[in-house]
XYZ file of C-alpha atoms in Angstrom:
536
model
C -0.720 0.090 -0.227
C 1.074 2.997 -1.029
C 2.264 5.332 2.298
C 1.993 9.064 0.685
C -0.740 9.264 0.191
C -2.038 7.737 3.013
C 0.447 10.552 4.793
C -0.843 13.009 3.158
C -4.291 12.895 4.401
C -3.439 11.797 7.838
C -0.938 14.132 8.997
C -4.195 16.789 9.503
C -6.162 14.769 11.489
C -3.452 13.868 13.814
C -3.300 17.487 13.506
C -7.262 18.598 14.036
C -7.281 15.808 17.575
C -3.500 16.858 18.584
C -5.028 20.490 18.133
C -8.193 19.443 20.458
C -6.317 17.578 22.614
C -3.970 20.632 23.983
C -6.534 23.447 23.297
C -8.255 21.460 26.814
C -4.828 21.768 28.239
C -3.993 25.774 29.753
C -0.588 25.077 30.017
C -0.255 23.858 26.655
C -2.127 26.979 24.740
C 1.111 28.632 23.623
C 2.063 25.570 21.842
C -1.467 25.361 19.458
C -0.847 28.391 17.257
C 2.030 25.909 15.436
C 0.147 22.405 15.279
C -1.817 23.549 12.863
C 0.422 24.658 10.631
C 2.817 22.042 11.095
C 0.094 19.326 10.479
C 0.128 21.359 7.053
C 3.114 21.327 6.372
C 3.743 17.120 7.663
C 0.774 16.409 4.428
C 2.534 18.934 2.341
C 5.837 16.692 2.666
C 3.320 13.423 1.769
C 1.782 15.400 -0.820
C 5.744 16.016 -2.370
C 6.651 12.354 -1.648
C 3.875 10.683 -3.907
C 5.164 11.059 -7.088
C 8.568 9.217 -6.116
C 5.982 5.727 -5.123
C 4.272 4.459 -8.525
C 0.278 4.650 -7.970
C -1.808 1.798 -6.502
C -4.996 1.822 -4.913
C -4.685 2.284 -0.848
C -7.963 0.805 0.459
C -8.653 2.965 3.893
C -11.275 0.563 4.956
C -13.087 -2.618 4.191
C -16.429 -1.134 4.985
C -18.797 -2.542 1.588
C -22.387 -0.384 1.779
C -24.753 -1.923 -0.561
C -26.619 1.317 -2.709
C -22.685 1.714 -4.305
C -21.887 -2.013 -5.583
C -20.133 -3.057 -2.504
C -16.881 -0.693 -3.002
C -14.730 0.633 -0.652
C -12.854 3.987 0.361
C -10.219 3.278 -1.079
C -7.530 6.443 -1.964
C -5.695 6.420 -5.705
C -2.980 9.051 -6.193
C -3.820 9.701 -9.774
C -0.747 11.430 -11.497
C -3.054 13.762 -13.945
C -4.187 15.736 -10.558
C -1.287 15.553 -8.470
C -0.192 19.036 -9.624
C -4.486 19.995 -8.754
C -3.532 17.810 -5.041
C 0.078 20.013 -4.807
C -1.420 23.260 -4.736
C -4.551 23.232 -2.775
C -1.827 21.417 -0.293
C 0.324 24.584 -0.483
C -2.339 27.725 -0.299
C -3.136 25.847 2.763
C -0.058 25.271 4.648
C 0.513 28.804 3.298
C -2.192 30.922 4.834
C -2.285 28.849 8.161
C 1.914 30.321 8.109
C 1.409 33.391 7.138
C -1.027 33.366 10.273
C 1.841 32.389 12.396
C 2.938 36.354 12.281
C -0.680 38.242 11.857
C -1.877 39.173 15.793
C -3.788 38.440 17.594
C -3.970 34.823 17.087
C -7.530 33.896 15.808
C -10.016 31.123 17.796
C -8.611 27.428 17.467
C -12.133 26.300 15.678
C -10.598 28.395 12.447
C -7.547 25.481 12.599
C -10.004 22.633 13.087
C -11.293 23.748 10.080
C -8.201 23.846 7.568
C -6.959 20.856 8.924
C -10.506 18.823 8.553
C -10.261 21.201 4.701
C -7.177 20.104 3.528
C -7.756 15.806 4.960
C -11.409 15.883 2.716
C -10.248 18.070 0.038
C -6.737 15.827 -0.628
C -8.708 12.651 -0.290
C -11.987 13.778 -2.184
C -9.018 14.767 -5.533
C -7.217 11.034 -4.272
C -10.894 9.146 -3.772
C -10.441 5.629 -5.900
C -14.167 5.459 -6.680
C -17.751 7.615 -5.728
C -18.017 6.870 -1.777
C -14.861 7.970 -1.312
C -14.995 11.423 -3.662
C -19.186 11.422 -1.380
C -17.583 11.126 1.438
C -14.895 13.601 1.585
C -17.408 16.217 0.315
C -19.632 15.747 3.186
C -16.346 16.212 5.462
C -14.951 19.263 3.601
C -19.099 20.389 3.609
C -18.430 19.935 8.115
C -14.791 21.802 8.013
C -16.681 24.602 5.424
C -19.467 25.684 7.953
C -16.888 25.580 11.084
C -14.381 27.596 9.653
C -16.807 29.872 8.217
C -18.553 30.635 12.598
C -15.171 31.022 14.236
C -14.310 33.579 10.843
C -17.274 35.797 11.975
C -18.983 35.570 8.812
C -22.314 36.250 8.166
C -24.341 33.109 8.548
C -26.473 34.489 5.642
C -23.318 33.132 3.773
C -23.185 29.688 5.825
C -26.453 29.004 4.563
C -26.137 29.198 1.085
C -22.685 28.219 0.864
C -24.772 25.096 3.147
C -26.821 24.675 1.120
C -24.798 24.924 -2.761
C -22.659 22.502 -1.239
C -24.606 20.350 0.146
C -26.572 20.650 -3.312
C -24.185 19.412 -5.326
C -23.538 16.654 -2.681
C -26.388 15.081 -3.559
C -26.109 15.804 -7.308
C -23.072 13.370 -6.601
C -24.100 11.026 -4.967
C -27.983 11.114 -7.455
C -24.937 10.238 -10.105
C -23.049 7.695 -8.339
C -25.837 5.535 -7.997
C -26.516 5.823 -11.683
C -23.852 5.783 -12.474
C -24.911 1.748 -11.410
C -20.884 -0.359 -11.544
C -19.109 2.750 -12.420
C -18.574 4.210 -8.836
C -16.484 1.176 -8.059
C -13.839 3.134 -9.547
C -13.175 5.840 -11.872
C -11.114 3.875 -14.974
C -14.431 2.456 -15.383
C -16.871 5.202 -14.937
C -19.098 6.189 -17.831
C -17.862 9.765 -19.268
C -21.389 10.442 -20.720
C -25.308 9.373 -19.733
C -27.082 10.402 -17.339
C -24.643 10.022 -14.108
C -21.847 11.715 -15.655
C -24.171 14.249 -16.793
C -24.908 15.180 -13.458
C -21.618 14.594 -11.781
C -20.703 17.843 -14.750
C -23.552 19.254 -12.215
C -22.022 17.913 -9.075
C -18.759 19.968 -10.206
C -20.018 23.364 -11.732
C -22.176 23.921 -9.299
C -18.426 23.542 -6.561
C -17.251 25.980 -8.796
C -19.799 28.838 -7.294
C -20.542 29.909 -11.046
C -22.288 33.482 -11.753
C -25.560 33.486 -10.047
C -24.452 30.998 -8.114
C -21.775 33.319 -7.060
C -23.301 34.474 -3.804
C -21.418 31.282 -1.407
C -18.143 33.137 -1.519
C -17.036 34.747 1.316
C -16.999 38.534 1.264
C -14.280 40.637 2.983
C -15.409 40.462 6.259
C -12.841 38.040 7.540
C -10.223 39.524 6.114
C -7.686 40.094 8.974
C -7.039 36.248 9.103
C -5.345 34.528 6.541
C -5.925 30.910 8.593
C -9.442 32.202 6.975
C -8.428 31.530 3.063
C -9.084 28.242 2.640
C -12.472 29.381 3.324
C -12.464 30.000 -0.733
C -10.853 27.197 -1.921
C -13.729 25.192 -1.865
C -13.925 25.265 -5.855
C -10.749 22.706 -6.212
C -13.491 20.389 -5.242
C -14.933 21.390 -8.750
C -11.406 21.265 -10.500
C -10.324 17.588 -9.401
C -14.016 16.358 -10.021
C -13.537 18.475 -13.905
C -10.122 16.378 -14.406
C -11.192 13.050 -13.552
C -14.675 12.962 -15.857
C -12.090 14.214 -18.852
C -9.942 11.848 -17.785
C -12.173 9.080 -18.706
C -13.548 11.030 -21.869
C -10.614 10.906 -23.372
C -9.147 14.668 -22.528
C -11.740 16.726 -23.401
C -15.051 18.227 -21.086
C -18.451 16.729 -23.227
C -20.314 19.133 -22.967
C -22.897 21.788 -24.381
C -22.363 25.025 -26.136
C -24.497 26.496 -23.370
C -21.076 25.825 -20.356
C -18.707 27.673 -22.626
C -21.085 31.215 -22.404
C -21.452 31.299 -19.350
C -17.557 30.885 -18.018
C -17.535 33.738 -19.865
C -20.575 35.508 -18.299
C -18.417 34.594 -14.842
C -15.300 35.355 -16.184
C -16.664 39.053 -17.345
C -19.098 39.359 -14.486
C -16.218 38.320 -12.026
C -13.715 41.322 -13.415
C -16.901 43.749 -13.689
C -17.706 42.548 -9.843
C -14.547 43.668 -8.355
C -14.362 46.456 -10.544
C -16.513 47.554 -8.712
C -16.075 46.496 -4.925
C -15.918 49.658 -2.604
C -13.153 50.297 -1.290
C -9.364 50.087 -1.634
C -8.901 46.213 -0.195
C -12.147 44.937 -1.332
C -13.147 42.297 -4.429
C -10.613 39.979 -4.451
C -13.212 37.425 -3.495
C -14.572 38.608 -6.876
C -11.543 38.780 -8.778
C -11.224 34.862 -7.380
C -14.268 34.358 -8.853
C -13.826 35.820 -12.837
C -10.128 34.003 -12.209
C -12.898 30.537 -12.310
C -14.438 31.427 -15.079
C -11.808 32.199 -17.157
C -10.228 28.565 -16.927
C -13.899 27.226 -16.637
C -13.984 28.648 -20.529
C -10.310 27.650 -21.470
C -10.495 24.203 -20.471
C -13.690 24.438 -22.720
C -12.446 25.938 -26.233
C -9.070 23.521 -25.438
C -10.364 20.081 -27.503
C -8.467 17.106 -26.269
C -6.681 18.710 -23.819
C -8.675 19.435 -21.568
C -7.459 17.949 -18.865
C -3.963 19.449 -18.735
C -5.231 22.783 -18.386
C -8.149 22.027 -15.877
C -5.727 21.359 -13.566
C -3.717 23.931 -14.646
C -5.746 26.516 -14.466
C -7.253 25.148 -10.961
C -3.866 24.579 -8.748
C -2.704 28.431 -11.103
C -6.385 29.886 -9.269
C -5.561 28.324 -6.051
C -2.342 30.045 -5.588
C -3.083 33.169 -7.485
C -6.199 33.937 -5.255
C -4.055 32.734 -1.619
C -1.249 34.964 -2.890
C -3.945 37.802 -3.718
C -5.790 36.832 -0.676
C -2.582 36.966 2.047
C -1.477 40.692 -0.245
C -2.038 43.435 3.017
C -1.044 45.812 -0.237
C 1.965 48.533 -0.882
C 4.812 49.171 2.249
C 7.001 51.347 0.704
C 9.225 50.865 3.096
C 9.172 46.972 2.672
C 7.709 46.590 -1.553
C 9.582 43.434 -1.679
C 5.773 41.673 0.075
C 4.064 42.884 -2.645
C 5.536 41.404 -4.889
C 3.826 37.629 -3.921
C 0.574 39.452 -4.183
C 0.974 40.693 -7.430
C 2.177 37.339 -8.930
C -1.081 36.044 -7.683
C -3.003 38.594 -9.664
C -0.507 38.013 -12.959
C -2.038 33.790 -11.769
C -4.701 34.861 -12.315
C -4.602 36.382 -15.053
C -2.316 33.793 -17.508
C 0.994 35.893 -17.177
C 3.589 33.481 -18.217
C 6.369 32.751 -16.257
C 3.134 31.710 -14.208
C 1.680 28.300 -13.701
C -1.786 30.301 -15.335
C 0.061 30.574 -19.049
C -1.607 26.798 -18.997
C -5.116 27.802 -20.171
C -4.411 31.611 -21.156
C -2.757 30.299 -24.032
C -5.117 28.394 -25.361
C -8.297 30.619 -24.725
C -6.090 33.193 -26.334
C -5.312 30.602 -29.445
C -8.899 30.677 -29.721
C -9.474 34.012 -31.191
C -7.486 33.378 -33.829
C -10.011 31.061 -35.709
C -12.783 32.653 -37.991
C -15.186 34.594 -35.814
C -14.040 35.339 -33.449
C -14.749 38.078 -32.911
C -17.030 38.537 -30.860
C -15.649 36.511 -28.117
C -12.148 38.983 -28.363
C -14.119 41.430 -27.404
C -15.817 40.319 -24.216
C -12.768 38.678 -23.542
C -10.200 42.149 -23.418
C -13.917 43.549 -20.957
C -13.304 40.621 -19.086
C -9.371 41.105 -19.102
C -9.679 45.134 -17.969
C -12.019 44.647 -15.157
C -9.439 42.368 -13.860
C -6.524 43.532 -14.255
C -7.517 47.124 -13.048
C -9.180 44.978 -10.099
C -6.212 43.137 -9.262
C -4.242 46.367 -9.014
C -7.010 48.864 -7.003
C -5.865 45.459 -4.358
C -2.216 44.616 -4.612
C -1.259 48.817 -4.339
C -3.354 50.017 -2.109
C -0.964 51.080 1.020
C -0.649 48.865 3.903
C -2.318 49.098 7.630
C 1.142 49.363 10.533
C 2.890 46.323 11.816
C 3.257 45.356 15.019
C 6.805 44.579 15.812
C 7.512 40.790 14.530
C 10.373 38.652 15.427
C 12.446 35.724 13.553
C 9.319 33.489 13.507
C 7.287 34.963 13.097
C 8.866 37.095 9.985
C 10.314 33.911 8.830
C 7.284 32.627 8.643
C 5.888 34.493 7.248
C 8.211 34.206 4.295
C 7.542 31.359 4.383
C 4.353 30.885 3.685
C 4.564 33.896 0.979
C 7.000 32.123 -1.015
C 6.171 28.121 -1.353
C 2.767 29.363 -3.260
C 5.023 32.012 -4.861
C 7.748 29.070 -5.984
C 5.791 26.434 -7.146
C 3.397 29.168 -9.676
C 6.803 30.210 -11.053
C 8.482 25.964 -11.294
C 4.638 26.046 -13.269
C 5.815 28.171 -15.456
C 8.896 27.500 -16.384
C 8.391 24.531 -16.572
C 4.825 22.863 -17.110
C 5.183 20.000 -17.986
C 6.733 18.717 -14.761
C 4.464 19.259 -12.243
C 0.448 18.714 -15.269
C 1.102 15.859 -17.757
C 0.752 16.930 -21.705
C 0.666 20.906 -20.438
C 3.432 21.175 -23.150
C 7.162 23.024 -22.911
C 7.046 26.747 -21.645
C 7.853 28.324 -25.243
C 5.532 25.681 -26.708
C 3.327 27.249 -25.070
C 3.434 30.371 -25.709
C 3.436 29.688 -29.959
C -0.029 28.391 -29.375
C -1.312 31.079 -29.475
C 0.332 33.217 -32.332
C 0.293 36.688 -32.751
C -3.146 37.033 -32.142
C -3.650 35.774 -29.274
C -1.291 37.216 -27.949
C -2.015 40.360 -28.952
C -5.604 40.518 -28.276
C -4.242 39.676 -24.068
C -1.496 42.101 -23.490
C -3.893 44.833 -25.172
C -6.750 43.830 -22.265
C -3.485 44.358 -19.102
C -3.905 47.360 -21.102
C -6.579 48.663 -21.130
C -7.425 47.486 -16.883
C -3.565 49.379 -16.411
C -5.283 52.332 -18.543
C -8.205 52.214 -16.590
C -6.232 51.925 -13.267
C -4.024 54.560 -13.639
C -7.753 56.959 -14.541
C -9.977 55.675 -12.244
C -8.450 58.289 -9.721
C -9.430 60.510 -11.464
C -13.596 59.357 -10.844
C -13.818 57.110 -8.546
C -14.094 59.142 -6.103
C -17.027 61.133 -7.698
C -18.977 57.312 -8.594
C -17.921 55.492 -5.983
C -22.261 55.642 -4.966
C -23.061 54.890 -8.160
C -20.096 52.270 -8.537
C -21.218 50.452 -5.022
C -25.769 50.492 -7.095
C -24.630 48.970 -9.406
C -22.327 46.426 -7.940
C -25.314 45.626 -5.498
C -27.212 45.252 -8.165
C -24.863 43.103 -10.298
C -24.835 40.627 -7.435
C -28.473 39.701 -7.164
C -28.811 39.289 -3.217
C -31.719 40.866 -3.421
C -33.104 38.708 -6.020
C -32.446 35.866 -3.382
C -33.953 37.151 -0.682
C -36.564 38.347 -3.290
C -37.195 34.317 -4.280
C -36.653 33.529 -0.076
C -39.026 36.177 1.023
C -41.358 34.446 -1.578
C -41.229 31.008 -0.350
C -41.586 32.511 3.165
C -45.033 34.061 2.236
C -46.087 30.649 -0.288
C -45.144 28.816 2.722
C -47.129 30.236 5.369
C -50.320 30.801 2.678
C -50.175 27.005 2.632
C -49.518 26.554 6.365
C -52.551 28.079 6.417
C -54.483 26.895 3.688
C -53.656 23.472 5.636
C -54.742 24.315 9.261
C -58.166 25.650 7.276
C -58.203 21.293 6.105
C -57.373 19.454 8.253
C -59.284 21.193 11.084
C -62.359 22.605 12.374
C -63.138 23.099 8.407
C -62.415 19.925 7.062
C -66.074 18.843 6.868
C -67.017 22.387 5.254
C -64.519 21.887 2.914
C -65.841 18.019 2.740
C -69.843 19.377 2.273
C -68.122 22.399 -0.237
C -66.780 19.485 -2.917
C -68.935 16.835 -2.511
C -71.928 19.468 -3.745
C -69.516 20.628 -5.979
C -69.038 17.762 -8.066
C -72.815 16.261 -7.456
C -73.489 20.210 -9.341
C -71.392 18.303 -12.012
C -72.859 15.074 -12.483
C -76.358 16.515 -12.540
C -75.331 19.004 -15.329
C -74.749 16.478 -17.444
């Protein structure tokens, strides 16, 4: 049985248990803040060691529920999703390391949540069958809900996120049952049919595409770097889509409607990020735009959808985390802002970052006939996202309390790890992602038209970022209004209020029908039937 994948899942679970034990003893409370980062670092080491072992099935339990056709919980560290698992574990580890440098210390349930999401996320990516993936998704949802509550985020978002995640898990469950024997292992999974379609829906629900973006955590918890993993739920969606692409011969079998939804998510996320009021806001919506861009590129990549999904999902996780951990521009130590800028460039698909892989295939589609509409949509989304990233990175950093050598080292390690992984993937893509291609091959993929369109989008965003200083303060109320309109929260409230009123009406009707008025209702129905019969 392979050791590394099992160790990478067990290490954060052991850290979670140790954290619970340490929290019960006041004398050990000082060491509590080091437990979660230590568990995450051990898990990251296990993920790094996975390629050193042959990919074999690791059976975790001999429990065989008959409803899943006798499948047992098992792990298989498939090489095609290793980069995604590495990026996810690196992002969680970086968040917990940077948290060591921040004061005050967060509530310990936040560390429990991060470790739980890390273990469940890796199990979901490496699940050898749908039973393992289902258990992992359920565990991830529990840890995510605990983290949302510990970070002090609104209860409304917790309820919405739990509902959407539960719907995705339900789609996975029904899809597993509809797949029949295909649920025993991914190698037996049919790429099409009802089961495959439901699994695709489950993966898309995990991505929180527009207009299901209301489950994204707001900026309320941005003072806690340990809350950054709360935004990494779409990694489960990337893993599901990558698995479906693998069993489908490298291609996602979907309709043309999904390409339009991905483009809308890309532009909508960029627009919401740019119109968000406040200098530091908008990073969740920038993340949403990155999701749309990667999905759009994978749908246009054809048989190369698998490496685009894996590389794009990894770049999205690392870039989102770096952008989230960025505190702004500090003129006394400007090098700290370089990591946030690199994370933003990864979301934009800049060369020499891992985001180059999806950007190359997306920009390469612009050279095809009748691509003018795609180019216009891309320029709008890329320009808005560039301006939003620039506003996030160039904001003034708040004053920091003096930190000792250990917090400074933890912060440096937490920012260097994802930065190095992004640069390594950009310089040597096929080292991390099989069949991703070389750096020069990806640069030649798009040609002059593709990279010219990409550069034009960056220029549009740079000009917008430079010029908005003249008018943004005057238009701030209007931008806030437009942001609230396109955020669609008012639509959700309208739907919920309508459902509440309908439920209240049905409750009143039930009381009348089932209570003292039951005899009158029966008599009225009898007379109505009698009139119909006599009338004939």
